[in-house]
Amino acid sequence: MNDFIQNKVIPFAQKIENNFILSAISGAFMKVMPALLGGAVFSLFQGLPLGDWYTNFLSSTGISDALAVGVAVCNLTALYFIFALGYNLGEKFNVNPFQTAIVSLLSLLLVTPFSYNNVDSTNGAVTLIKNVIPVDNLGASGIFTAMLCGIIGAYVFAFAVNHNWKIKLPDSVPEMVSKPFEAVVPAFLVSALFLLVRSGFAVTSYGNIQNFIYTMVQAPLVSLGNSFPAMLISMLILLLLWWVGIHGTSVVLSVMMVIWMEPAITNLNNYMAGEPVTLVTTYMFFFVFCQFIGGPGCLFGLTCDMAIFAKSERFKAFGKVCFVPGMFNIVEPVIFGFPIVLNPIMFIPFILTPLVFMIIGYLLMVTGVVNIPALMLSVMTIPGPIAGFILGGGISLGIMIVIMCLLSCIIYYPFFKICDNQALEAEKKSNQEKTLEENKI
């Protein structure tokens, strides 16, 4: 079993974790978080549950219209994402990252329609409005298209630059003037490619590449990936990777984030518009159980057990060191120092606790007992109960996280005591051996 893990599982997972394209995609999502958080701040003020007087106050003073900027911010997610993705890929390809980001953005805009059909709500008449960009294509539904355009555009641009397909000006021309000209030919090639793509899809029934990708690829993929069984399997893989010493969170999110982000943004938009939040299996739902109950494995309970119930000197000292970081979901010292990694005793609680909590949380949210997290956080070191409130889940989500933290203490306790007793016996044996050595002297 250990040979299989060492020779097959670990190398495969490391290849995924180290894949530069997946790494660039994951990093791009992290970079656009500030924009989403900006919208979340507006929505937080807009949705404070203070009663009708507060809603009327916002409307009468015009503040409500100003807060609606948050909706516009979130509706441009694909625009922010492709710029960040292009920048990351530029660094990976060793070409000017800012130029690569601009060209990636250009590639998306070249295939984006500059018109939309306006439907009259009274008589159903359809009017084609030109010289406008439908923001839907630059929002959550356009992320998959942005990802493909960003990767292809950046690759073609970098390929042309690295093969010196560029305009070379005389050495007498200042570098600040010559450098931009060197990107003209690569940028032209990218533009020509995506104009051909735009023209090709214009003669199909889909009209543009966004409609094609969303209909044929993104919607089915999101439907499959956002199913609860798929999320459970993802959590299981994440935990197994952590157990063998691999950063499972990075591996899983590098693949699944692009799928889970769209429904999360949809929830955020609905929340800001005052509409019901109905999508449970999202990026932030996953993070509630992956991060906000003490990190991977819901290890808050184990850190508490060490700090309170440890008898061995080893775990007494270790518990004091790990308790405060554990409150802020920093549990790598526990995973590698306890250790959880390849520890057969801790395998059962480490794997089963998050899975059971996720099932319980899903049922509570589907039945309406607990609010669905609607907002998003880029800071994952916020204590769980506080994070539950900030995520838009209110008191109910915060209480659920508190209860699960307490339950994790109970679940981990018997397994911890086995390890603690073993450490205590080892310490007693070591002390006895030291005493014998001293007596001999």
Short mmCIF file of C-alpha atoms in Angstrom, two decimals:
data_model
loop_
_atom_site.label_atom_id
_atom_site.label_comp_id
_atom_site.label_asym_id
_atom_site.label_seq_id
_atom_site.Cartn_x
_atom_site.Cartn_y
_atom_site.Cartn_z
CA MET A 1 0.00 0.00 0.00
CA ASN A 2 2.76 2.42 0.96
CA ASP A 3 4.67 1.57 -2.24
CA PHE A 4 1.55 2.30 -4.31
CA ILE A 5 1.09 5.66 -2.59
CA GLN A 6 4.75 6.60 -2.92
CA ASN A 7 5.18 5.43 -6.53
CA LYS A 8 1.78 6.22 -8.07
CA VAL A 9 -0.43 8.54 -6.03
CA ILE A 10 2.14 11.09 -4.86
CA PRO A 11 3.85 11.64 -8.27
CA PHE A 12 0.47 11.98 -10.01
CA ALA A 13 -0.83 14.49 -7.46
CA GLN A 14 2.40 16.47 -7.62
CA LYS A 15 2.11 16.70 -11.41
CA ILE A 16 -1.36 18.19 -11.03
CA GLU A 17 -0.25 20.57 -8.29
CA ASN A 18 2.79 21.70 -10.28
CA ASN A 19 1.02 22.04 -13.64
CA PHE A 20 1.73 25.63 -14.64
CA ILE A 21 -1.60 26.16 -16.45
CA LEU A 22 -3.68 24.90 -13.51
CA SER A 23 -1.49 26.95 -11.20
CA ALA A 24 -2.05 30.05 -13.34
CA ILE A 25 -5.83 29.49 -13.34
CA SER A 26 -5.94 29.03 -9.58
CA GLY A 27 -3.75 32.09 -9.04
CA ALA A 28 -5.96 34.16 -11.35
CA PHE A 29 -9.02 33.37 -9.26
CA MET A 30 -7.14 34.44 -6.16
CA LYS A 31 -6.16 37.72 -7.83
CA VAL A 32 -9.75 38.62 -8.76
CA MET A 33 -10.95 38.05 -5.20
CA PRO A 34 -10.47 41.72 -4.24
CA ALA A 35 -12.91 42.75 -6.97
CA LEU A 36 -15.46 40.22 -5.74
CA LEU A 37 -14.88 41.28 -2.15
CA GLY A 38 -15.46 44.89 -3.17
CA GLY A 39 -18.86 43.87 -4.45
CA ALA A 40 -19.44 41.80 -1.33
CA VAL A 41 -18.88 44.83 0.90
CA PHE A 42 -21.54 46.78 -0.98
CA SER A 43 -23.92 43.83 -0.78
CA LEU A 44 -23.25 43.41 2.93
CA PHE A 45 -24.40 46.97 3.61
CA GLN A 46 -27.27 46.56 1.17
CA GLY A 47 -28.54 43.38 2.79
CA LEU A 48 -28.21 44.15 6.51
CA PRO A 49 -31.29 42.65 8.22
CA LEU A 50 -32.33 45.85 10.01
CA GLY A 51 -35.93 46.00 8.84
CA ASP A 52 -37.99 48.03 6.39
CA TRP A 53 -36.83 51.36 7.82
CA TYR A 54 -33.27 50.57 6.72
CA THR A 55 -34.35 49.52 3.22
CA ASN A 56 -36.49 52.65 2.86
CA PHE A 57 -33.62 54.80 4.11
CA LEU A 58 -31.27 53.40 1.47
CA SER A 59 -33.83 53.95 -1.28
CA SER A 60 -34.87 57.46 -0.24
CA THR A 61 -31.31 58.73 0.11
CA GLY A 62 -30.07 57.19 -3.15
CA ILE A 63 -27.55 55.05 -1.29
CA SER A 64 -29.18 51.92 -2.67
CA ASP A 65 -28.30 52.97 -6.21
CA ALA A 66 -24.70 53.58 -5.18
CA LEU A 67 -24.49 50.18 -3.51
CA ALA A 68 -25.72 48.59 -6.73
CA VAL A 69 -22.21 49.17 -8.05
CA GLY A 70 -21.36 45.92 -6.31
CA VAL A 71 -23.62 44.07 -8.72
CA ALA A 72 -21.81 45.60 -11.69
CA VAL A 73 -18.45 44.64 -10.16
CA CYS A 74 -19.41 40.99 -9.92
CA ASN A 75 -20.95 40.93 -13.39
CA LEU A 76 -17.52 41.60 -14.89
CA THR A 77 -15.78 38.61 -13.30
CA ALA A 78 -14.61 37.10 -16.60
CA LEU A 79 -13.01 40.41 -17.56
CA TYR A 80 -10.94 40.55 -14.37
CA PHE A 81 -10.17 36.84 -14.52
CA ILE A 82 -8.73 36.78 -18.04
CA PHE A 83 -6.45 39.73 -17.33
CA ALA A 84 -5.09 38.00 -14.21
CA LEU A 85 -4.78 34.70 -16.08
CA GLY A 86 -2.89 36.34 -18.94
CA TYR A 87 -0.53 38.02 -16.48
CA ASN A 88 0.17 34.71 -14.71
CA LEU A 89 0.76 32.88 -17.99
CA GLY A 90 3.08 35.65 -19.18
CA GLU A 91 5.25 35.01 -16.12
CA LYS A 92 5.14 31.25 -16.75
CA PHE A 93 6.10 31.67 -20.43
CA ASN A 94 8.90 34.16 -19.58
CA VAL A 95 7.43 36.99 -21.66
CA ASN A 96 6.22 40.44 -20.63
CA PRO A 97 3.32 39.60 -18.28
CA PHE A 98 1.51 42.91 -18.72
CA GLN A 99 1.58 42.65 -22.51
CA THR A 100 0.38 39.05 -22.26
CA ALA A 101 -2.48 40.14 -20.00
CA ILE A 102 -3.53 42.84 -22.47
CA VAL A 103 -3.42 40.41 -25.40
CA SER A 104 -5.43 37.82 -23.43
CA LEU A 105 -8.05 40.46 -22.67
CA LEU A 106 -8.03 41.43 -26.34
CA SER A 107 -8.63 37.81 -27.37
CA LEU A 108 -11.78 37.65 -25.23
CA LEU A 109 -13.15 40.96 -26.48
CA LEU A 110 -12.56 39.95 -30.11
CA VAL A 111 -14.96 37.00 -29.77
CA THR A 112 -17.47 38.86 -27.59
CA PRO A 113 -20.60 40.15 -29.37
CA PHE A 114 -21.08 43.91 -29.36
CA SER A 115 -24.86 43.70 -29.57
CA TYR A 116 -27.78 42.00 -27.88
CA ASN A 117 -31.43 41.28 -28.49
CA ASN A 118 -33.71 43.38 -26.32
CA VAL A 119 -37.11 41.80 -25.72
CA ASP A 120 -40.03 44.18 -25.10
CA SER A 121 -41.83 42.93 -21.99
CA THR A 122 -45.19 44.26 -23.21
CA ASN A 123 -45.49 42.77 -26.71
CA GLY A 124 -42.50 40.43 -26.97
CA ALA A 125 -40.96 42.36 -29.85
CA VAL A 126 -37.21 41.77 -30.30
CA THR A 127 -34.95 44.70 -31.10
CA LEU A 128 -31.26 44.33 -31.96
CA ILE A 129 -29.23 46.90 -30.04
CA LYS A 130 -25.73 47.46 -31.42
CA ASN A 131 -22.49 48.90 -30.05
CA VAL A 132 -23.05 47.53 -26.54
CA ILE A 133 -21.45 44.59 -24.73
CA PRO A 134 -23.84 42.20 -22.95
CA VAL A 135 -22.41 42.01 -19.44
CA ASP A 136 -23.64 38.41 -19.11
CA ASN A 137 -20.80 37.36 -21.42
CA LEU A 138 -18.30 38.98 -19.06
CA GLY A 139 -19.82 37.55 -15.90
CA ALA A 140 -19.94 34.11 -14.32
CA SER A 141 -21.27 32.43 -17.46
CA GLY A 142 -18.27 33.73 -19.42
CA ILE A 143 -15.54 32.42 -17.13
CA PHE A 144 -14.98 29.19 -19.05
CA THR A 145 -14.73 31.09 -22.33
CA ALA A 146 -12.33 33.55 -20.72
CA MET A 147 -10.20 30.68 -19.49
CA LEU A 148 -9.89 29.13 -22.97
CA CYS A 149 -9.28 32.48 -24.69
CA GLY A 150 -6.72 33.45 -22.08
CA ILE A 151 -4.75 30.21 -22.37
CA ILE A 152 -4.77 30.10 -26.19
CA GLY A 153 -4.13 33.82 -26.62
CA ALA A 154 -1.25 33.82 -24.13
CA TYR A 155 0.29 30.70 -25.68
CA VAL A 156 0.19 32.07 -29.25
CA PHE A 157 1.58 35.42 -28.09
CA ALA A 158 4.40 33.81 -26.10
CA PHE A 159 5.21 31.41 -28.96
CA ALA A 160 5.58 34.30 -31.40
CA VAL A 161 7.66 36.38 -28.99
CA ASN A 162 9.98 33.49 -28.07
CA HIS A 163 10.54 32.73 -31.77
CA ASN A 164 11.45 36.38 -32.46
CA TRP A 165 8.46 37.02 -34.73
CA LYS A 166 8.65 40.71 -34.04
CA ILE A 167 9.52 44.08 -35.51
CA LYS A 168 13.15 44.86 -34.80
CA LEU A 169 13.96 48.58 -34.72
CA PRO A 170 17.53 49.94 -34.98
CA ASP A 171 19.62 49.97 -31.82
CA SER A 172 19.58 53.76 -31.90
CA VAL A 173 15.86 53.73 -31.02
CA PRO A 174 15.31 53.99 -27.23
CA GLU A 175 14.20 50.77 -25.57
CA MET A 176 11.02 52.34 -24.20
CA VAL A 177 10.00 52.96 -27.83
CA SER A 178 11.23 49.71 -29.39
CA LYS A 179 9.84 47.31 -26.79
CA PRO A 180 6.15 47.99 -27.52
CA PHE A 181 6.78 47.55 -31.26
CA GLU A 182 8.20 44.07 -30.62
CA ALA A 183 4.76 42.94 -29.48
CA VAL A 184 2.95 44.17 -32.60
CA VAL A 185 3.39 41.02 -34.73
CA PRO A 186 2.54 38.55 -31.92
CA ALA A 187 -0.51 40.64 -30.97
CA PHE A 188 -1.60 40.77 -34.62
CA LEU A 189 -1.39 36.97 -34.90
CA VAL A 190 -3.56 36.56 -31.80
CA SER A 191 -6.05 39.11 -33.13
CA ALA A 192 -6.24 37.40 -36.53
CA LEU A 193 -6.80 34.00 -34.90
CA PHE A 194 -9.67 35.16 -32.71
CA LEU A 195 -11.27 37.20 -35.48
CA LEU A 196 -11.39 33.97 -37.51
CA VAL A 197 -12.98 32.22 -34.54
CA ARG A 198 -15.54 35.02 -34.21
CA SER A 199 -16.38 34.87 -37.94
CA GLY A 200 -16.70 31.10 -37.86
CA PHE A 201 -19.19 31.03 -34.99
CA ALA A 202 -21.14 33.96 -36.46
CA VAL A 203 -22.47 31.69 -39.23
CA THR A 204 -23.61 28.96 -36.82
CA SER A 205 -26.87 28.71 -34.89
CA TYR A 206 -25.01 29.66 -31.70
CA GLY A 207 -24.02 33.07 -33.03
CA ASN A 208 -20.88 33.38 -30.93
CA ILE A 209 -18.37 31.25 -29.06
CA GLN A 210 -19.75 32.23 -25.65
CA ASN A 211 -23.14 30.66 -26.38
CA PHE A 212 -21.47 27.56 -27.84
CA ILE A 213 -19.13 26.97 -24.90
CA TYR A 214 -21.74 27.69 -22.27
CA THR A 215 -24.30 25.40 -23.92
CA MET A 216 -22.01 22.54 -24.91
CA VAL A 217 -19.27 22.59 -22.28
CA GLN A 218 -19.65 24.84 -19.25
CA ALA A 219 -23.28 24.20 -18.33
CA PRO A 220 -22.99 20.35 -18.39
CA LEU A 221 -19.61 20.48 -16.63
CA VAL A 222 -20.90 22.81 -13.93
CA SER A 223 -24.00 20.65 -13.50
CA LEU A 224 -21.85 17.56 -13.03
CA GLY A 225 -19.17 19.20 -10.90
CA ASN A 226 -21.67 21.00 -8.68
CA SER A 227 -23.56 17.86 -7.80
CA PHE A 228 -23.26 16.95 -4.14
CA PRO A 229 -21.71 13.52 -4.86
CA ALA A 230 -19.01 15.23 -6.94
CA MET A 231 -18.28 17.59 -4.07
CA LEU A 232 -18.05 14.70 -1.60
CA ILE A 233 -15.64 12.87 -3.90
CA SER A 234 -13.57 16.06 -4.24
CA MET A 235 -13.40 16.38 -0.45
CA LEU A 236 -12.38 12.73 -0.12
CA ILE A 237 -9.56 13.19 -2.65
CA LEU A 238 -8.43 16.37 -0.89
CA LEU A 239 -8.25 14.61 2.48
CA LEU A 240 -6.48 11.53 1.10
CA LEU A 241 -3.85 13.76 -0.49
CA TRP A 242 -3.29 15.64 2.77
CA TRP A 243 -3.00 12.31 4.60
CA VAL A 244 -0.13 11.24 2.34
CA GLY A 245 1.57 14.62 2.77
CA ILE A 246 0.44 16.49 -0.35
CA HIS A 247 -1.26 19.90 -0.23
CA GLY A 248 -4.65 18.48 -1.22
CA THR A 249 -6.40 21.84 -1.14
CA SER A 250 -4.17 23.23 -3.89
CA VAL A 251 -4.52 20.10 -6.03
CA VAL A 252 -8.32 19.88 -5.83
CA LEU A 253 -9.05 23.60 -6.14
CA SER A 254 -6.74 23.99 -9.12
CA VAL A 255 -9.10 21.65 -10.98
CA MET A 256 -12.51 22.37 -9.43
CA MET A 257 -12.42 26.09 -8.66
CA VAL A 258 -13.42 27.10 -12.19
CA ILE A 259 -16.51 24.87 -11.86
CA TRP A 260 -17.52 25.90 -8.34
CA MET A 261 -16.95 29.62 -8.85
CA GLU A 262 -19.83 30.21 -11.27
CA PRO A 263 -22.65 29.16 -8.88
CA ALA A 264 -20.89 31.02 -6.06
CA ILE A 265 -20.98 34.22 -8.12
CA THR A 266 -24.61 33.54 -9.03
CA ASN A 267 -25.44 33.30 -5.31
CA LEU A 268 -23.57 36.55 -4.69
CA ASN A 269 -25.48 38.35 -7.44
CA ASN A 270 -28.82 37.05 -6.13
CA TYR A 271 -27.90 38.09 -2.59
CA MET A 272 -27.03 41.62 -3.71
CA ALA A 273 -30.24 41.85 -5.73
CA GLY A 274 -32.31 40.78 -2.72
CA GLU A 275 -33.30 37.51 -4.38
CA PRO A 276 -33.25 34.04 -2.75
CA VAL A 277 -29.88 32.27 -2.54
CA THR A 278 -30.61 28.71 -3.66
CA LEU A 279 -27.38 27.08 -4.91
CA VAL A 280 -25.84 25.02 -2.10
CA THR A 281 -22.86 23.27 -3.68
CA THR A 282 -20.55 26.19 -4.39
CA TYR A 283 -16.95 27.21 -3.79
CA MET A 284 -17.74 28.74 -0.39
CA PHE A 285 -19.89 25.78 0.72
CA PHE A 286 -16.87 23.56 0.11
CA PHE A 287 -14.64 25.93 2.07
CA VAL A 288 -16.92 25.90 5.10
CA PHE A 289 -15.99 22.25 5.67
CA CYS A 290 -12.52 22.36 4.13
CA GLN A 291 -11.28 25.40 6.05
CA PHE A 292 -13.55 27.03 8.64
CA ILE A 293 -13.78 24.14 11.14
CA GLY A 294 -10.06 23.99 11.69
CA GLY A 295 -8.72 23.52 8.20
CA PRO A 296 -8.57 20.22 6.27
CA GLY A 297 -9.89 17.37 8.39
CA CYS A 298 -11.83 19.75 10.69
CA LEU A 299 -8.85 19.68 13.06
CA PHE A 300 -10.11 22.32 15.49
CA GLY A 301 -11.27 19.50 17.76
CA LEU A 302 -7.86 17.85 17.79
CA THR A 303 -6.08 21.10 18.68
CA CYS A 304 -8.53 21.60 21.56
CA ASP A 305 -8.10 18.02 22.77
CA MET A 306 -4.33 18.44 22.82
CA ALA A 307 -4.50 21.75 24.67
CA ILE A 308 -6.99 20.52 27.30
CA PHE A 309 -6.67 16.75 27.73
CA ALA A 310 -3.07 15.85 26.86
CA LYS A 311 -1.18 13.85 29.52
CA SER A 312 2.08 13.35 27.67
CA GLU A 313 4.62 16.15 27.71
CA ARG A 314 4.91 15.91 23.95
CA PHE A 315 1.27 16.69 23.23
CA LYS A 316 0.91 19.14 26.13
CA ALA A 317 3.60 21.32 24.61
CA PHE A 318 2.39 20.73 21.07
CA GLY A 319 -1.19 21.59 22.04
CA LYS A 320 -0.14 24.93 23.51
CA VAL A 321 1.73 25.79 20.33
CA CYS A 322 -1.04 24.73 17.94
CA PHE A 323 -4.19 25.91 19.73
CA VAL A 324 -4.11 29.61 18.76
CA PRO A 325 -3.13 28.99 15.11
CA GLY A 326 -5.84 26.31 15.02
CA MET A 327 -8.45 28.92 15.97
CA PHE A 328 -7.46 30.73 12.78
CA ASN A 329 -7.56 27.54 10.67
CA ILE A 330 -3.77 27.25 10.40
CA VAL A 331 -3.29 23.53 10.91
CA GLU A 332 -0.24 22.58 8.81
CA PRO A 333 1.79 22.21 12.07
CA VAL A 334 -0.75 19.64 13.24
CA ILE A 335 -0.88 17.78 9.93
CA PHE A 336 2.90 17.46 9.68
CA GLY A 337 3.89 17.72 13.34
CA PHE A 338 1.34 15.57 15.17
CA PRO A 339 1.58 13.99 12.58
CA ILE A 340 -1.62 13.27 10.67
CA VAL A 341 0.40 12.30 7.59
CA LEU A 342 0.44 8.49 7.15
CA ASN A 343 -0.84 8.07 10.71
CA PRO A 344 -3.17 5.02 10.63
CA ILE A 345 -4.78 5.93 13.97
CA MET A 346 -5.83 9.40 12.82
CA PHE A 347 -6.89 8.26 9.35
CA ILE A 348 -10.51 7.52 10.32
CA PRO A 349 -11.40 10.82 12.07
CA PHE A 350 -9.38 12.89 9.60
CA ILE A 351 -11.25 11.45 6.62
CA LEU A 352 -14.73 10.87 8.04
CA THR A 353 -15.27 14.03 10.12
CA PRO A 354 -15.38 16.52 7.20
CA LEU A 355 -17.41 14.12 5.04
CA VAL A 356 -20.03 13.60 7.76
CA PHE A 357 -20.15 17.33 8.54
CA MET A 358 -20.54 18.12 4.84
CA ILE A 359 -23.49 15.73 4.53
CA ILE A 360 -25.14 17.22 7.63
CA GLY A 361 -24.49 20.78 6.44
CA TYR A 362 -25.89 20.02 3.00
CA LEU A 363 -29.11 18.61 4.47
CA LEU A 364 -29.49 21.58 6.84
CA MET A 365 -29.06 24.06 3.99
CA VAL A 366 -31.30 22.22 1.53
CA THR A 367 -34.09 22.09 4.12
CA GLY A 368 -33.63 25.78 4.99
CA VAL A 369 -32.56 25.23 8.60
CA VAL A 370 -29.19 26.91 7.94
CA ASN A 371 -28.60 29.78 5.52
CA ILE A 372 -26.53 29.10 2.41
CA PRO A 373 -23.22 31.05 2.31
CA ALA A 374 -23.70 33.75 -0.32
CA LEU A 375 -20.62 35.95 -0.03
CA MET A 376 -16.98 35.09 -0.64
CA LEU A 377 -13.78 35.44 1.33
CA SER A 378 -10.17 35.45 0.16
CA VAL A 379 -8.84 35.41 3.74
CA MET A 380 -9.17 31.88 5.07
CA THR A 381 -7.72 32.53 8.54
CA ILE A 382 -10.89 34.06 9.97
CA PRO A 383 -12.28 31.97 12.87
CA GLY A 384 -15.10 29.76 11.62
CA PRO A 385 -18.10 31.20 13.52
CA ILE A 386 -17.15 34.74 12.48
CA ALA A 387 -16.60 33.60 8.90
CA GLY A 388 -20.07 32.02 8.92
CA PHE A 389 -21.64 35.40 9.63
CA ILE A 390 -19.45 37.28 7.15
CA LEU A 391 -20.30 34.77 4.42
CA GLY A 392 -23.90 35.92 4.56
CA GLY A 393 -25.02 32.79 6.40
CA GLY A 394 -25.95 34.86 9.43
CA ILE A 395 -26.37 33.45 12.91
CA SER A 396 -27.57 30.04 11.72
CA LEU A 397 -24.37 29.27 9.78
CA GLY A 398 -22.23 30.59 12.63
CA ILE A 399 -24.06 28.39 15.16
CA MET A 400 -23.69 25.35 12.89
CA ILE A 401 -19.93 25.91 12.68
CA VAL A 402 -19.68 26.30 16.48
CA ILE A 403 -21.59 23.04 17.02
CA MET A 404 -19.42 21.21 14.50
CA CYS A 405 -16.27 22.53 16.17
CA LEU A 406 -17.51 21.09 19.47
CA LEU A 407 -18.47 17.81 17.81
CA SER A 408 -15.01 17.57 16.26
CA CYS A 409 -13.57 17.68 19.80
CA ILE A 410 -15.70 14.67 20.73
CA ILE A 411 -14.96 12.75 17.52
CA TYR A 412 -11.20 13.22 17.72
CA TYR A 413 -10.92 12.58 21.47
CA PRO A 414 -10.76 8.74 21.55
CA PHE A 415 -8.27 8.65 18.67
CA PHE A 416 -6.18 11.38 20.25
CA LYS A 417 -6.11 9.52 23.58
CA ILE A 418 -4.67 6.47 21.84
CA CYS A 419 -1.83 8.58 20.47
CA ASP A 420 -1.45 10.44 23.76
CA ASN A 421 -1.24 7.21 25.76
CA GLN A 422 1.34 5.83 23.35
CA ALA A 423 3.40 9.01 23.73
CA LEU A 424 3.00 8.83 27.53
CA GLU A 425 4.20 5.22 27.60
CA ALA A 426 7.15 6.13 25.39
CA GLU A 427 8.05 8.99 27.73
CA LYS A 428 7.82 6.73 30.79
CA LYS A 429 10.01 4.15 29.12
CA SER A 430 12.50 6.83 28.12
CA ASN A 431 12.58 8.20 31.68
CA GLN A 432 13.11 4.72 33.09
CA GLU A 433 16.02 4.14 30.72
CA LYS A 434 17.54 7.48 31.72
CA THR A 435 17.17 6.56 35.39
CA LEU A 436 18.88 3.22 34.83
CA GLU A 437 21.74 4.93 33.01
CA GLU A 438 22.15 7.44 35.84
CA ASN A 439 22.13 4.66 38.45
CA LYS A 440 24.84 2.82 36.51
CA ILE A 441 26.98 5.92 36.56
#
